[in-house]
């Protein structure tokens, strides 16, 4: 699984980047960051449905991989798109809602990545779980980031929104899910 | 012994050379249009169509007004990275779905505030016009840019034939509406058919071009075959593709993107690095195929030619 999740990053080295390579890399890393983030959110429902507890061991790796793609996505934007001009980045964050919300998602994911070690989990105790609830608003922001940047064809971001809604619904306190726990 | 008959063609019957050349060019164009229809489905993406001898279809054309020297965008980049929602929403979709788009036969209807409205076959519409090679910058509002050698002529020369009246203040263009050929028109993405418009003085400006080819070849379908507008000082979405209708109007028309999101896309859409767009800073642009950006120029570098059209206008307000 570790190798599998690395494949999209390695693919960048061999794939045809087309006429606008920076855009291709930006979209590719952004797509995978969001996909893996949603996979991370799918772990808990999968555990409940299958009753297999080992799923949880994968969750941290999924989450960290998502953060890895978020970092690649952000670096591509900062270095290749904004050419490290801080003024331009600041203008984007202030004036462009899809950047504002994308950056918000990134900020929310930082503490989650930082507190992902075993030591941190132990040290934070019950607060760890509370802190990691941040993943829900972060994912919502990530989906909105995609939704707001699309010009006219909303089908793909809406599909992600639907998936996110489904994953949240599966967390609702419905007796059916409770029983199988 | 061979008896030569005297030459019985009178000198006056010999076609004037320039007329002959123009006719030849037109025939080359018409032949090319047919040829591409016949072989279009077989052509590999990224390979320019050639005649049977492997030559470019439009050769030795005179250079059009304000042509630049390049460097040209790669033909493959220019034909596989396109915004043409009628054929696909991604950049590669239009090229992939191009085979379904039959462009022959084609006709153009000219209507509205003019003395001589009518519907013409594409051949008749093009007949009087001498083709030129016009190498222009193209700047997309999405901040990428190209340099394309178009094959075409001034829109104004075509418009004059229909004798617009004094009430013709604007010109409205429409793309073909046919969901069988333009497959994405089956989806409710934009308010089909795509519509664009120009002020009459913008339309009559010699830089404003009707193109039927690029890179010495017939226009690929994803690039707006068989007839498209090229307004090099405006963002690319103004340069409407696959035109079937031209109308002179008294009132400023609705235009597709501006109507969909008026706070993002204005009617004028003049390239302007100082007018920020809600989605993209317009200060810099990325030439296709390149890793690094360059500064965007006012009116896309055509200020010398067109700035006069907007004298006294607040370009930040009329974006």
Tab-separated table of C-alpha atoms in Angstrom:
chain	number	residue	atom	x	y	z
A	1	UNK	CA	0.000	0.000	0.000
A	2	UNK	CA	2.875	2.337	0.822
A	3	UNK	CA	4.294	1.864	-2.667
A	4	UNK	CA	0.881	2.111	-4.289
A	5	UNK	CA	0.235	5.544	-2.822
A	6	UNK	CA	3.619	6.719	-4.059
A	7	UNK	CA	2.736	5.844	-7.653
A	8	UNK	CA	0.916	9.079	-8.518
A	9	UNK	CA	3.997	11.050	-7.490
A	10	UNK	CA	6.313	8.804	-9.499
A	11	UNK	CA	3.951	9.034	-12.452
A	12	UNK	CA	4.808	12.739	-12.698
A	13	UNK	CA	8.347	11.782	-13.656
A	14	UNK	CA	7.284	9.676	-16.611
A	15	UNK	CA	3.925	11.021	-17.760
A	16	UNK	CA	3.381	13.379	-20.692
A	17	UNK	CA	2.961	16.771	-19.049
A	18	UNK	CA	1.440	18.279	-22.191
A	19	UNK	CA	1.366	21.863	-23.382
A	20	UNK	CA	1.046	23.383	-19.910
A	21	UNK	CA	3.258	21.260	-17.636
A	22	UNK	CA	2.826	23.434	-14.548
A	23	UNK	CA	-0.956	23.204	-14.792
A	24	UNK	CA	-0.747	19.429	-15.310
A	25	UNK	CA	1.397	18.995	-12.192
A	26	UNK	CA	-0.830	21.316	-10.152
A	27	UNK	CA	-3.991	19.441	-11.106
A	28	UNK	CA	-2.396	16.007	-10.692
A	29	UNK	CA	-1.072	16.660	-7.184
A	30	UNK	CA	-4.286	18.421	-6.145
A	31	UNK	CA	-6.473	15.583	-7.439
A	32	UNK	CA	-4.478	12.976	-5.551
A	33	UNK	CA	-4.321	14.984	-2.342
A	34	UNK	CA	-8.132	15.172	-2.341
A	35	UNK	CA	-8.660	11.550	-3.392
A	36	UNK	CA	-6.387	10.207	-0.682
A	37	UNK	CA	-7.925	12.540	1.878
A	38	UNK	CA	-11.343	11.081	1.063
A	39	UNK	CA	-9.874	7.558	1.244
A	40	UNK	CA	-8.617	8.447	4.722
A	41	UNK	CA	-12.146	9.385	5.700
A	42	UNK	CA	-13.421	6.103	4.265
A	43	UNK	CA	-11.354	4.024	6.702
A	44	UNK	CA	-13.619	4.383	9.731
A	45	UNK	CA	-16.848	3.499	7.851
A	46	UNK	CA	-15.027	0.540	6.281
A	47	UNK	CA	-13.974	-0.659	9.699
A	48	UNK	CA	-17.519	-0.420	10.964
A	49	UNK	CA	-18.942	-2.187	7.931
A	50	UNK	CA	-16.427	-5.008	7.821
A	51	UNK	CA	-15.662	-5.271	11.513
A	52	UNK	CA	-11.987	-5.608	10.586
A	53	UNK	CA	-9.939	-3.527	13.034
A	54	UNK	CA	-6.711	-3.523	11.014
A	55	UNK	CA	-8.065	-0.790	8.738
A	56	UNK	CA	-7.129	1.757	11.383
A	57	UNK	CA	-3.446	1.000	10.954
A	58	UNK	CA	-3.715	2.218	7.373
A	59	UNK	CA	-5.428	5.439	8.341
A	60	UNK	CA	-2.347	7.325	9.464
A	61	UNK	CA	-0.447	6.392	6.329
A	62	UNK	CA	-3.327	7.560	4.133
A	63	UNK	CA	-3.579	10.814	6.032
A	64	UNK	CA	0.142	11.508	5.803
A	65	UNK	CA	0.213	10.629	2.123
A	66	UNK	CA	-2.604	13.068	1.503
A	67	UNK	CA	-0.570	15.730	3.309
A	68	UNK	CA	2.432	14.810	1.166
A	69	UNK	CA	0.409	15.504	-2.005
A	70	UNK	CA	-0.957	18.691	-0.466
A	71	UNK	CA	2.645	19.842	0.058
A	72	UNK	CA	3.588	18.989	-3.540
A	73	UNK	CA	0.474	20.830	-4.725
A	74	UNK	CA	1.291	23.898	-2.639
A	75	UNK	CA	4.963	23.906	-3.668
A	76	UNK	CA	4.017	23.681	-7.339
A	77	UNK	CA	1.732	26.667	-6.872
A	78	UNK	CA	4.266	28.704	-4.863
A	79	UNK	CA	7.346	27.986	-6.962
A	80	UNK	CA	6.156	27.318	-10.505
A	81	UNK	CA	2.912	29.251	-10.636
A	82	UNK	CA	3.454	32.257	-8.354
A	83	UNK	CA	7.236	32.158	-8.931
A	84	UNK	CA	7.832	32.725	-5.206
A	85	UNK	CA	6.451	36.262	-5.357
A	86	UNK	CA	5.018	36.700	-1.897
A	87	UNK	CA	2.939	39.708	-2.960
A	88	UNK	CA	1.182	37.623	-5.584
A	89	UNK	CA	0.514	34.810	-3.124
A	90	UNK	CA	-0.862	37.252	-0.562
A	91	UNK	CA	-3.106	38.864	-3.180
A	92	UNK	CA	-4.403	35.414	-4.122
A	93	UNK	CA	-5.172	34.503	-0.511
A	94	UNK	CA	-6.972	37.789	0.127
A	95	UNK	CA	-8.833	38.216	-3.155
A	96	UNK	CA	-9.482	34.782	-4.577
A	97	UNK	CA	-11.952	32.705	-2.541
A	98	UNK	CA	-10.811	29.359	-3.956
A	99	UNK	CA	-7.244	30.105	-2.886
A	100	UNK	CA	-8.392	31.378	0.513
A	101	UNK	CA	-10.285	28.192	1.215
A	102	UNK	CA	-7.561	25.947	-0.206
A	103	UNK	CA	-5.018	27.646	2.011
A	104	UNK	CA	-7.366	27.257	4.982
A	105	UNK	CA	-7.552	23.526	4.316
A	106	UNK	CA	-3.755	23.387	4.272
A	107	UNK	CA	-3.486	25.268	7.592
A	108	UNK	CA	-5.954	22.878	9.216
A	109	UNK	CA	-4.021	19.848	8.017
A	110	UNK	CA	-0.687	21.012	9.465
A	111	UNK	CA	-1.468	20.227	13.147
A	112	UNK	CA	-2.894	16.874	12.099
A	113	UNK	CA	0.321	15.889	10.334
A	114	UNK	CA	2.455	17.206	13.204
A	115	UNK	CA	0.523	15.236	15.827
A	116	UNK	CA	0.469	11.994	13.870
A	117	UNK	CA	3.316	10.306	15.756
A	118	UNK	CA	2.702	7.634	18.407
A	119	UNK	CA	4.251	9.903	21.018
A	120	UNK	CA	1.886	12.718	20.197
A	121	UNK	CA	-1.122	10.420	20.239
A	122	UNK	CA	-0.135	9.290	23.759
A	123	UNK	CA	0.708	12.746	24.988
A	124	UNK	CA	-2.505	14.349	23.784
A	125	UNK	CA	-4.752	11.546	24.973
A	126	UNK	CA	-8.416	12.398	24.512
A	127	UNK	CA	-7.535	15.770	23.037
A	128	UNK	CA	-5.887	14.002	20.108
A	129	UNK	CA	-9.202	12.671	18.864
A	130	UNK	CA	-10.790	16.062	19.421
A	131	UNK	CA	-8.016	17.822	17.465
A	132	UNK	CA	-8.270	15.363	14.617
A	133	UNK	CA	-11.925	16.225	14.106
A	134	UNK	CA	-10.340	19.064	12.109
A	135	UNK	CA	-10.056	16.649	9.218
A	136	UNK	CA	-13.779	17.124	8.489
A	137	UNK	CA	-13.746	20.898	7.940
A	138	UNK	CA	-10.379	20.541	6.174
A	139	UNK	CA	-11.848	18.072	3.673
A	140	UNK	CA	-14.896	20.264	3.179
A	141	UNK	CA	-12.573	23.200	2.422
A	142	UNK	CA	-10.572	21.044	0.007
A	143	UNK	CA	-13.716	20.072	-1.911
A	144	UNK	CA	-14.892	23.713	-1.978
A	145	UNK	CA	-11.424	24.725	-3.231
A	146	UNK	CA	-12.000	22.465	-6.230
A	147	UNK	CA	-15.641	23.475	-6.682
A	148	UNK	CA	-14.890	27.189	-6.677
A	149	UNK	CA	-11.998	27.067	-9.118
A	150	UNK	CA	-13.962	25.271	-11.832
A	151	UNK	CA	-15.374	27.644	-14.430
A	152	UNK	CA	-18.447	25.871	-15.746
A	153	UNK	CA	-18.315	22.069	-15.616
A	154	UNK	CA	-19.096	21.285	-11.979
A	155	UNK	CA	-19.585	17.541	-12.417
A	156	UNK	CA	-16.239	16.339	-11.060
A	157	UNK	CA	-16.071	18.544	-7.942
A	158	UNK	CA	-19.741	17.774	-7.248
A	159	UNK	CA	-18.937	14.056	-7.398
A	160	UNK	CA	-16.286	14.611	-4.727
A	161	UNK	CA	-18.778	16.640	-2.712
A	162	UNK	CA	-21.250	13.767	-2.951
A	163	UNK	CA	-18.616	11.298	-1.787
A	164	UNK	CA	-17.727	13.565	1.125
A	165	UNK	CA	-21.407	13.875	2.074
A	166	UNK	CA	-21.783	10.081	1.938
A	167	UNK	CA	-18.753	9.562	4.165
A	168	UNK	CA	-20.144	12.051	6.669
A	169	UNK	CA	-23.565	10.407	6.547
A	170	UNK	CA	-21.989	7.063	7.378
A	171	UNK	CA	-20.761	8.666	10.589
A	172	UNK	CA	-24.229	9.745	11.615
A	173	UNK	CA	-25.450	8.006	14.754
A	174	UNK	CA	-27.788	5.622	12.966
A	175	UNK	CA	-28.605	2.441	14.964
A	176	UNK	CA	-27.756	0.228	11.968
A	177	UNK	CA	-24.091	1.198	12.068
A	178	UNK	CA	-23.959	1.050	15.863
A	179	UNK	CA	-24.956	-2.606	15.907
A	180	UNK	CA	-22.186	-3.770	13.649
A	181	UNK	CA	-19.544	-2.066	15.735
B	1	UNK	CA	5.322	17.394	-90.027
B	2	UNK	CA	3.547	18.841	-87.079
B	3	UNK	CA	1.244	21.694	-87.817
B	4	UNK	CA	0.781	24.015	-84.886
B	5	UNK	CA	-2.535	25.728	-84.735
B	6	UNK	CA	-2.247	29.412	-84.067
B	7	UNK	CA	-2.850	30.350	-80.507
B	8	UNK	CA	-6.489	31.315	-80.477
B	9	UNK	CA	-6.704	32.623	-76.928
B	10	UNK	CA	-6.885	36.362	-76.982
B	11	UNK	CA	-4.569	38.181	-74.539
B	12	UNK	CA	-7.563	39.780	-72.844
B	13	UNK	CA	-8.790	36.365	-71.855
B	14	UNK	CA	-5.677	35.576	-69.925
B	15	UNK	CA	-6.460	36.105	-66.302
B	16	UNK	CA	-4.706	38.913	-64.557
B	17	UNK	CA	-1.980	37.388	-62.459
B	18	UNK	CA	-3.150	38.695	-59.109
B	19	UNK	CA	-6.707	37.538	-59.758
B	20	UNK	CA	-5.342	34.193	-60.841
B	21	UNK	CA	-3.326	33.921	-57.669
B	22	UNK	CA	-6.301	34.796	-55.544
B	23	UNK	CA	-8.454	32.227	-57.309
B	24	UNK	CA	-5.769	29.669	-56.881
B	25	UNK	CA	-5.526	30.410	-53.220
B	26	UNK	CA	-9.259	30.149	-52.878
B	27	UNK	CA	-9.285	26.834	-54.731
B	28	UNK	CA	-6.450	25.611	-52.554
B	29	UNK	CA	-8.487	26.601	-49.541
B	30	UNK	CA	-11.678	25.030	-50.802
B	31	UNK	CA	-9.829	21.872	-51.795
B	32	UNK	CA	-8.178	21.764	-48.431
B	33	UNK	CA	-11.518	22.105	-46.675
B	34	UNK	CA	-12.823	19.124	-48.633
B	35	UNK	CA	-9.633	17.150	-48.216
B	36	UNK	CA	-9.667	17.495	-44.477
B	37	UNK	CA	-13.265	16.387	-44.282
B	38	UNK	CA	-12.340	13.244	-46.154
B	39	UNK	CA	-9.247	12.382	-44.159
B	40	UNK	CA	-9.988	14.104	-40.876
B	41	UNK	CA	-10.856	10.910	-39.068
B	42	UNK	CA	-7.591	9.251	-39.989
B	43	UNK	CA	-5.202	12.000	-39.088
B	44	UNK	CA	-3.061	11.421	-36.055
B	45	UNK	CA	-3.342	14.149	-33.453
B	46	UNK	CA	-0.590	16.677	-33.651
B	47	UNK	CA	0.218	16.036	-37.291
B	48	UNK	CA	-0.645	18.899	-39.607
B	49	UNK	CA	-2.723	17.933	-42.641
B	50	UNK	CA	-0.781	18.070	-45.911
B	51	UNK	CA	-1.742	17.728	-49.535
B	52	UNK	CA	-0.851	14.551	-51.420
B	53	UNK	CA	2.685	15.798	-52.062
B	54	UNK	CA	3.169	16.510	-48.385
B	55	UNK	CA	3.183	20.268	-48.856
B	56	UNK	CA	1.542	22.884	-46.720
B	57	UNK	CA	-1.866	23.818	-48.100
B	58	UNK	CA	-1.523	27.603	-47.871
B	59	UNK	CA	1.856	28.672	-49.218
B	60	UNK	CA	3.644	31.950	-49.751
B	61	UNK	CA	0.855	34.059	-48.337
B	62	UNK	CA	1.577	37.756	-47.801
B	63	UNK	CA	2.124	38.781	-44.198
B	64	UNK	CA	-0.897	40.409	-42.554
B	65	UNK	CA	-0.944	43.676	-40.623
B	66	UNK	CA	1.133	43.780	-37.417
B	67	UNK	CA	2.346	40.199	-37.782
B	68	UNK	CA	5.102	39.345	-35.312
B	69	UNK	CA	8.108	37.139	-35.911
B	70	UNK	CA	7.348	34.450	-33.385
B	71	UNK	CA	8.633	32.144	-31.988
B	72	UNK	CA	5.529	30.115	-32.837
B	73	UNK	CA	3.807	27.820	-30.380
B	74	UNK	CA	4.351	24.135	-31.223
B	75	UNK	CA	1.686	22.912	-33.615
B	76	UNK	CA	0.958	19.995	-31.312
B	77	UNK	CA	0.482	22.239	-28.272
B	78	UNK	CA	-1.747	24.597	-30.224
B	79	UNK	CA	-3.961	21.735	-31.416
B	80	UNK	CA	-4.181	19.576	-28.287
B	81	UNK	CA	-4.586	22.252	-25.602
B	82	UNK	CA	-7.845	23.983	-26.411
B	83	UNK	CA	-10.835	25.605	-24.794
B	84	UNK	CA	-13.791	24.601	-26.946
B	85	UNK	CA	-16.511	23.467	-24.558
B	86	UNK	CA	-18.685	22.329	-27.472
B	87	UNK	CA	-16.195	19.493	-28.012
B	88	UNK	CA	-14.959	18.859	-24.469
B	89	UNK	CA	-14.394	20.615	-21.169
B	90	UNK	CA	-10.808	19.558	-20.490
B	91	UNK	CA	-7.964	20.898	-22.574
B	92	UNK	CA	-7.518	17.639	-24.501
B	93	UNK	CA	-11.247	16.879	-24.960
B	94	UNK	CA	-11.760	19.094	-28.029
B	95	UNK	CA	-9.022	17.318	-29.997
B	96	UNK	CA	-10.292	13.912	-28.888
B	97	UNK	CA	-13.891	14.603	-29.926
B	98	UNK	CA	-13.022	16.470	-33.128
B	99	UNK	CA	-13.686	13.527	-35.453
B	100	UNK	CA	-17.435	13.722	-34.784
B	101	UNK	CA	-17.547	17.341	-35.888
B	102	UNK	CA	-18.305	17.384	-39.629
B	103	UNK	CA	-17.769	20.866	-41.059
B	104	UNK	CA	-18.827	20.253	-44.624
B	105	UNK	CA	-21.184	21.558	-45.900
B	106	UNK	CA	-21.087	24.853	-44.035
B	107	UNK	CA	-22.924	28.105	-44.504
B	108	UNK	CA	-22.882	31.501	-42.885
B	109	UNK	CA	-25.930	33.693	-42.334
B	110	UNK	CA	-25.488	37.452	-42.217
B	111	UNK	CA	-28.474	39.373	-40.863
B	112	UNK	CA	-29.613	42.395	-38.884
B	113	UNK	CA	-28.905	46.049	-39.575
B	114	UNK	CA	-27.511	45.762	-43.098
B	115	UNK	CA	-28.598	46.359	-46.690
B	116	UNK	CA	-27.670	42.965	-48.078
B	117	UNK	CA	-28.408	40.195	-45.598
B	118	UNK	CA	-28.274	36.586	-46.729
B	119	UNK	CA	-27.120	33.033	-46.221
B	120	UNK	CA	-23.982	32.068	-48.117
B	121	UNK	CA	-22.150	28.816	-48.553
B	122	UNK	CA	-18.713	28.993	-46.965
B	123	UNK	CA	-17.170	28.982	-50.451
B	124	UNK	CA	-19.212	32.019	-51.504
B	125	UNK	CA	-18.542	33.753	-48.226
B	126	UNK	CA	-14.770	33.364	-48.660
B	127	UNK	CA	-14.532	33.882	-52.422
B	128	UNK	CA	-13.721	37.604	-52.663
B	129	UNK	CA	-11.040	37.592	-49.989
B	130	UNK	CA	-7.294	37.269	-50.493
B	131	UNK	CA	-5.734	35.242	-47.727
B	132	UNK	CA	-2.855	36.429	-45.583
B	133	UNK	CA	-0.640	34.862	-42.965
B	134	UNK	CA	-1.226	36.752	-39.719
B	135	UNK	CA	1.096	35.812	-36.885
B	136	UNK	CA	-0.507	37.001	-33.667
B	137	UNK	CA	-0.216	36.515	-29.940
B	138	UNK	CA	-3.211	34.817	-28.346
B	139	UNK	CA	-3.728	35.401	-24.629
B	140	UNK	CA	-6.218	33.282	-22.693
B	141	UNK	CA	-7.906	34.735	-19.620
B	142	UNK	CA	-6.639	31.597	-17.828
B	143	UNK	CA	-3.142	33.147	-18.110
B	144	UNK	CA	-1.607	30.927	-20.780
B	145	UNK	CA	-0.664	32.244	-24.182
B	146	UNK	CA	0.329	31.171	-27.674
B	147	UNK	CA	1.715	32.669	-30.862
B	148	UNK	CA	-0.194	31.386	-33.880
B	149	UNK	CA	0.277	31.935	-37.615
B	150	UNK	CA	-3.340	32.302	-38.725
B	151	UNK	CA	-4.523	32.106	-42.318
B	152	UNK	CA	-7.273	34.614	-42.897
B	153	UNK	CA	-8.309	38.166	-43.725
B	154	UNK	CA	-9.795	41.224	-42.057
B	155	UNK	CA	-13.315	40.708	-40.762
B	156	UNK	CA	-14.133	44.284	-41.791
B	157	UNK	CA	-13.583	43.464	-45.483
B	158	UNK	CA	-16.209	40.739	-45.228
B	159	UNK	CA	-18.641	42.878	-43.226
B	160	UNK	CA	-18.546	45.726	-45.775
B	161	UNK	CA	-19.963	43.432	-48.463
B	162	UNK	CA	-23.231	43.228	-46.542
B	163	UNK	CA	-23.446	47.020	-46.235
B	164	UNK	CA	-24.164	47.607	-42.559
B	165	UNK	CA	-26.529	50.537	-41.947
B	166	UNK	CA	-25.986	53.450	-39.575
B	167	UNK	CA	-27.866	51.500	-36.929
B	168	UNK	CA	-25.253	48.749	-36.920
B	169	UNK	CA	-23.483	49.567	-33.647
B	170	UNK	CA	-22.475	46.037	-32.725
B	171	UNK	CA	-21.725	42.746	-34.450
B	172	UNK	CA	-22.953	39.479	-32.935
B	173	UNK	CA	-21.468	36.076	-33.767
B	174	UNK	CA	-22.837	32.617	-33.093
B	175	UNK	CA	-21.245	29.182	-33.109
B	176	UNK	CA	-23.019	26.255	-34.763
B	177	UNK	CA	-25.633	24.577	-32.572
B	178	UNK	CA	-25.816	20.870	-33.397
B	179	UNK	CA	-25.494	18.445	-30.471
B	180	UNK	CA	-24.901	15.535	-32.883
B	181	UNK	CA	-21.711	17.130	-34.153
B	182	UNK	CA	-20.725	19.240	-31.152
B	183	UNK	CA	-21.259	16.570	-28.559
B	184	UNK	CA	-20.960	18.614	-25.378
B	185	UNK	CA	-23.975	20.663	-26.453
B	186	UNK	CA	-25.933	17.684	-25.112
B	187	UNK	CA	-24.969	18.923	-21.650
B	188	UNK	CA	-26.163	22.022	-19.906
B	189	UNK	CA	-22.696	23.555	-19.495
B	190	UNK	CA	-23.049	26.889	-21.220
B	191	UNK	CA	-26.018	28.701	-22.676
B	192	UNK	CA	-25.716	27.210	-26.186
B	193	UNK	CA	-25.064	28.311	-28.822
B	194	UNK	CA	-21.948	30.234	-27.840
B	195	UNK	CA	-22.378	33.900	-28.650
B	196	UNK	CA	-19.846	36.703	-28.816
B	197	UNK	CA	-19.918	40.288	-29.919
B	198	UNK	CA	-17.813	43.302	-30.831
B	199	UNK	CA	-18.460	46.995	-31.093
B	200	UNK	CA	-18.686	47.909	-34.800
B	201	UNK	CA	-15.402	49.872	-34.708
B	202	UNK	CA	-13.655	46.898	-33.103
B	203	UNK	CA	-15.132	44.610	-35.737
B	204	UNK	CA	-13.998	46.927	-38.552
B	205	UNK	CA	-10.451	47.247	-37.197
B	206	UNK	CA	-8.006	45.662	-39.654
B	207	UNK	CA	-6.415	43.548	-36.899
B	208	UNK	CA	-9.722	41.768	-36.323
B	209	UNK	CA	-9.407	38.615	-38.353
B	210	UNK	CA	-11.567	35.879	-39.759
B	211	UNK	CA	-9.394	32.784	-39.950
B	212	UNK	CA	-9.830	29.585	-41.941
B	213	UNK	CA	-6.399	28.150	-41.328
B	214	UNK	CA	-3.299	28.133	-39.144
B	215	UNK	CA	0.322	27.015	-39.633
B	216	UNK	CA	-0.310	26.980	-43.384
B	217	UNK	CA	-3.019	24.357	-42.911
B	218	UNK	CA	-6.777	24.312	-42.730
B	219	UNK	CA	-8.059	25.050	-39.212
B	220	UNK	CA	-8.272	21.880	-37.137
B	221	UNK	CA	-11.777	21.366	-35.785
B	222	UNK	CA	-10.733	21.829	-32.175
B	223	UNK	CA	-9.347	25.233	-33.188
B	224	UNK	CA	-12.694	26.384	-34.580
B	225	UNK	CA	-13.001	25.066	-38.124
B	226	UNK	CA	-14.068	26.059	-40.625
B	227	UNK	CA	-14.342	29.758	-39.784
B	228	UNK	CA	-13.387	31.564	-36.599
B	229	UNK	CA	-12.763	34.998	-35.249
B	230	UNK	CA	-9.324	36.145	-34.054
B	231	UNK	CA	-9.195	39.332	-31.990
B	232	UNK	CA	-5.575	39.363	-30.863
B	233	UNK	CA	-5.846	42.158	-28.281
B	234	UNK	CA	-8.690	40.511	-26.377
B	235	UNK	CA	-8.793	37.430	-24.165
B	236	UNK	CA	-9.237	34.264	-26.196
B	237	UNK	CA	-12.868	33.645	-25.305
B	238	UNK	CA	-13.849	36.632	-27.488
B	239	UNK	CA	-12.427	34.836	-30.538
B	240	UNK	CA	-15.498	32.705	-31.218
B	241	UNK	CA	-15.111	29.445	-33.134
B	242	UNK	CA	-17.049	27.641	-35.875
B	243	UNK	CA	-19.178	30.649	-36.807
B	244	UNK	CA	-22.533	30.164	-38.569
B	245	UNK	CA	-24.152	33.505	-37.878
B	246	UNK	CA	-23.087	37.146	-38.057
B	247	UNK	CA	-25.605	39.804	-37.129
B	248	UNK	CA	-25.459	43.589	-37.094
B	249	UNK	CA	-27.238	45.001	-34.093
B	250	UNK	CA	-28.260	48.316	-32.609
B	251	UNK	CA	-27.960	47.100	-29.015
B	252	UNK	CA	-25.017	45.558	-27.224
B	253	UNK	CA	-25.536	41.800	-27.319
B	254	UNK	CA	-25.388	39.252	-24.552
B	255	UNK	CA	-22.153	37.303	-24.740
B	256	UNK	CA	-21.784	33.808	-23.358
B	257	UNK	CA	-19.156	34.064	-20.599
B	258	UNK	CA	-20.027	37.601	-19.610
B	259	UNK	CA	-23.652	36.564	-19.262
B	260	UNK	CA	-22.734	33.511	-17.163
B	261	UNK	CA	-20.407	35.366	-14.785
B	262	UNK	CA	-20.545	39.116	-15.384
B	263	UNK	CA	-18.235	39.976	-12.496
B	264	UNK	CA	-15.523	37.771	-14.019
B	265	UNK	CA	-15.826	38.262	-17.760
B	266	UNK	CA	-16.574	41.655	-19.251
B	267	UNK	CA	-17.941	42.507	-22.678
B	268	UNK	CA	-14.692	44.153	-23.766
B	269	UNK	CA	-12.274	41.572	-22.309
B	270	UNK	CA	-9.272	43.542	-23.494
B	271	UNK	CA	-6.001	42.003	-22.332
B	272	UNK	CA	-4.880	44.197	-19.449
B	273	UNK	CA	-2.255	43.249	-16.833
B	274	UNK	CA	-3.575	45.910	-14.456
B	275	UNK	CA	-7.139	44.656	-14.301
B	276	UNK	CA	-7.144	41.741	-11.897
B	277	UNK	CA	-9.539	38.873	-12.510
B	278	UNK	CA	-11.364	37.195	-9.601
B	279	UNK	CA	-9.634	33.902	-10.457
B	280	UNK	CA	-6.318	34.848	-11.935
B	281	UNK	CA	-3.897	37.709	-11.609
B	282	UNK	CA	-3.429	38.908	-15.184
B	283	UNK	CA	0.013	40.446	-14.644
B	284	UNK	CA	1.929	37.547	-16.120
B	285	UNK	CA	1.316	34.721	-18.557
B	286	UNK	CA	2.778	31.333	-19.378
B	287	UNK	CA	3.539	30.672	-23.045
B	288	UNK	CA	2.391	27.123	-23.786
B	289	UNK	CA	5.147	24.564	-23.540
B	290	UNK	CA	7.232	26.711	-21.206
B	291	UNK	CA	8.043	26.462	-17.507
B	292	UNK	CA	8.491	30.170	-16.937
B	293	UNK	CA	6.090	33.051	-17.205
B	294	UNK	CA	6.514	36.424	-18.832
B	295	UNK	CA	4.901	39.816	-18.338
B	296	UNK	CA	1.549	40.384	-19.995
B	297	UNK	CA	1.318	43.501	-22.157
B	298	UNK	CA	-1.532	46.022	-22.316
B	299	UNK	CA	-3.844	45.065	-25.205
B	300	UNK	CA	-1.649	41.981	-25.545
B	301	UNK	CA	1.057	44.130	-27.146
B	302	UNK	CA	-1.245	45.727	-29.720
B	303	UNK	CA	-1.751	49.040	-27.905
B	304	UNK	CA	-0.183	50.943	-30.789
B	305	UNK	CA	-2.889	49.656	-33.129
B	306	UNK	CA	-5.967	49.584	-30.914
B	307	UNK	CA	-5.585	51.861	-27.886
B	308	UNK	CA	-7.354	54.624	-29.841
B	309	UNK	CA	-10.559	52.591	-29.876
B	310	UNK	CA	-10.870	53.046	-26.131
B	311	UNK	CA	-9.833	56.666	-25.716
B	312	UNK	CA	-11.457	58.210	-22.673
B	313	UNK	CA	-12.821	54.900	-21.385
B	314	UNK	CA	-12.078	53.656	-17.884
B	315	UNK	CA	-10.608	50.263	-18.709
B	316	UNK	CA	-10.989	49.100	-15.108
B	317	UNK	CA	-14.705	49.735	-15.289
B	318	UNK	CA	-15.191	48.508	-18.852
B	319	UNK	CA	-13.143	45.331	-18.432
